[in-house]
Short mmCIF file of C-alpha atoms in Angstrom, two decimals:
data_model
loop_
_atom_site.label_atom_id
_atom_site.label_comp_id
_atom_site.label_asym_id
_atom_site.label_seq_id
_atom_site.Cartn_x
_atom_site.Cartn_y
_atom_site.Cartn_z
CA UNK A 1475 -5.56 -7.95 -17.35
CA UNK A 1476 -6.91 -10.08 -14.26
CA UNK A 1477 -9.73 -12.66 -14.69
CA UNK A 1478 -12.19 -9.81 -12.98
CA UNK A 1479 -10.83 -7.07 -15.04
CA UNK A 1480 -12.04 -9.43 -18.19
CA UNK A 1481 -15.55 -9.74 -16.47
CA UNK A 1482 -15.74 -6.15 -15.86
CA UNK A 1483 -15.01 -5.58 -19.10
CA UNK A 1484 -17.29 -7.69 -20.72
CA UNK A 1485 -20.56 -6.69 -18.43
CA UNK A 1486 -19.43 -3.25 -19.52
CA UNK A 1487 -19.80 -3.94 -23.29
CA UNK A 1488 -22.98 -5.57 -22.95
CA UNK A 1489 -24.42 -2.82 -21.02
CA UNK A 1490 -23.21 0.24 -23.33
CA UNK A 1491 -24.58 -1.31 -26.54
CA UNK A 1492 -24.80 1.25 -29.22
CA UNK A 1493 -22.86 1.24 -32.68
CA UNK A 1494 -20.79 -1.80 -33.15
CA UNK A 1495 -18.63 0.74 -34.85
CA UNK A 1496 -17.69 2.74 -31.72
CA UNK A 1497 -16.90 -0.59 -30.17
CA UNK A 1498 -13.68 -0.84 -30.76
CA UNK A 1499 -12.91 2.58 -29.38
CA UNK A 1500 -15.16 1.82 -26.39
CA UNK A 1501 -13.47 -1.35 -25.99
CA UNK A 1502 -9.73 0.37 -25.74
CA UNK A 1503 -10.94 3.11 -23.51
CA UNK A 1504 -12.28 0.24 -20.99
CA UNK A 1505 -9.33 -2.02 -21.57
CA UNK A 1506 -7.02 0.98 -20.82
CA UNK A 1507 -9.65 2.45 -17.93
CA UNK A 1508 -9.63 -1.18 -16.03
CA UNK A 1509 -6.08 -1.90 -16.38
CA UNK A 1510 -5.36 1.73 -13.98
CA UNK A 1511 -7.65 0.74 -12.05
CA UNK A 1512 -5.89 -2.62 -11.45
CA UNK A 1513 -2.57 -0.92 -11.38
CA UNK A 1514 -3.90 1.72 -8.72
CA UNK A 1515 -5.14 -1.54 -6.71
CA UNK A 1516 -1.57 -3.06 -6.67
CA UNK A 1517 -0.12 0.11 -6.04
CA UNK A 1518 -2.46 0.52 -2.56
CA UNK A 1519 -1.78 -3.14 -1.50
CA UNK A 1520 2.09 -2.43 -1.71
CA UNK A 1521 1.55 0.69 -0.13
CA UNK A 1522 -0.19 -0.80 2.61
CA UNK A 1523 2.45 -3.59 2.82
CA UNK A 1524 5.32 -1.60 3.22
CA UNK A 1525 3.31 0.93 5.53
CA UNK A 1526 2.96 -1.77 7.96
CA UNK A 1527 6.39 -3.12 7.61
CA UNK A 1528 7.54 0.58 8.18
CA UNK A 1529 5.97 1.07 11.13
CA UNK A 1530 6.67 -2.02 12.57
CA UNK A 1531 10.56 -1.49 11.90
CA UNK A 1532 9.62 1.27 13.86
CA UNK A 1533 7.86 -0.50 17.09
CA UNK A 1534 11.16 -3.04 16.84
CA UNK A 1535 13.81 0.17 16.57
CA UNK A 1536 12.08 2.27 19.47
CA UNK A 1537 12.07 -0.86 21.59
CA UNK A 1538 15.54 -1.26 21.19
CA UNK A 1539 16.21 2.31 21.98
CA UNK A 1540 14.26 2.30 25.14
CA UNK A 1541 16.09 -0.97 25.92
CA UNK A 1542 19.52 1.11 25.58
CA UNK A 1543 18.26 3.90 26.82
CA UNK A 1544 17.54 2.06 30.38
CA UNK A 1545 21.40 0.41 30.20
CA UNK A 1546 22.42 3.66 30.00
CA UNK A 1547 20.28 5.23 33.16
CA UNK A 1548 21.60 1.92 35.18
CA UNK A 1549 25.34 2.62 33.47
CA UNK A 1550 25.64 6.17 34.95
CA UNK A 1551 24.06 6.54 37.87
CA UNK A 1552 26.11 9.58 39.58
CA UNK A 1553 26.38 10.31 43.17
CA UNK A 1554 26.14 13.50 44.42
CA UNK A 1555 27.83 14.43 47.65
CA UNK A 1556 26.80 17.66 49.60
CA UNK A 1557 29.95 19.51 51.28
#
């Protein structure tokens, strides 16, 4: 668990209060409760990562294609002659 997820954690104990005997279950449910949420965090950053490296693979490959793509059209011009 991150340093934050520890001071979440913590602010959330001292806010619930109640019987120090439910504590311990409280205290597993938020362990387990901040750790998806930390996971689900990660999990959007790399998302967003490779989302951005996807499309810019993308920009790069379509400039390429346009660049052969214009090799070709100066590759094959054809002349039409009119009998």
């Amino acid at each position: 668990m991150t340093d934050e997820g520890r001071k979440l954690l913590s602010e959330l104990m001292m806010v619930t209060g109640g019987d120090p005997l439910e504590w311990k279950d409280r205290y597993d449910n938020l362990v387990k409760f901040i750790e998806q949420l930390e996971n689900r965090t990660v999990s959007y950053e790399r998302a967003c990562l490779e989302n951005k490296a996807l499309h810019h693979e993308k920009d790069r490959l379509q400039g390429k294609l346009k660049y052969f793509q214009n090799k070709l059209m100066e590759t094959t011009k054809i002349e039409i002659t009119f009998i």
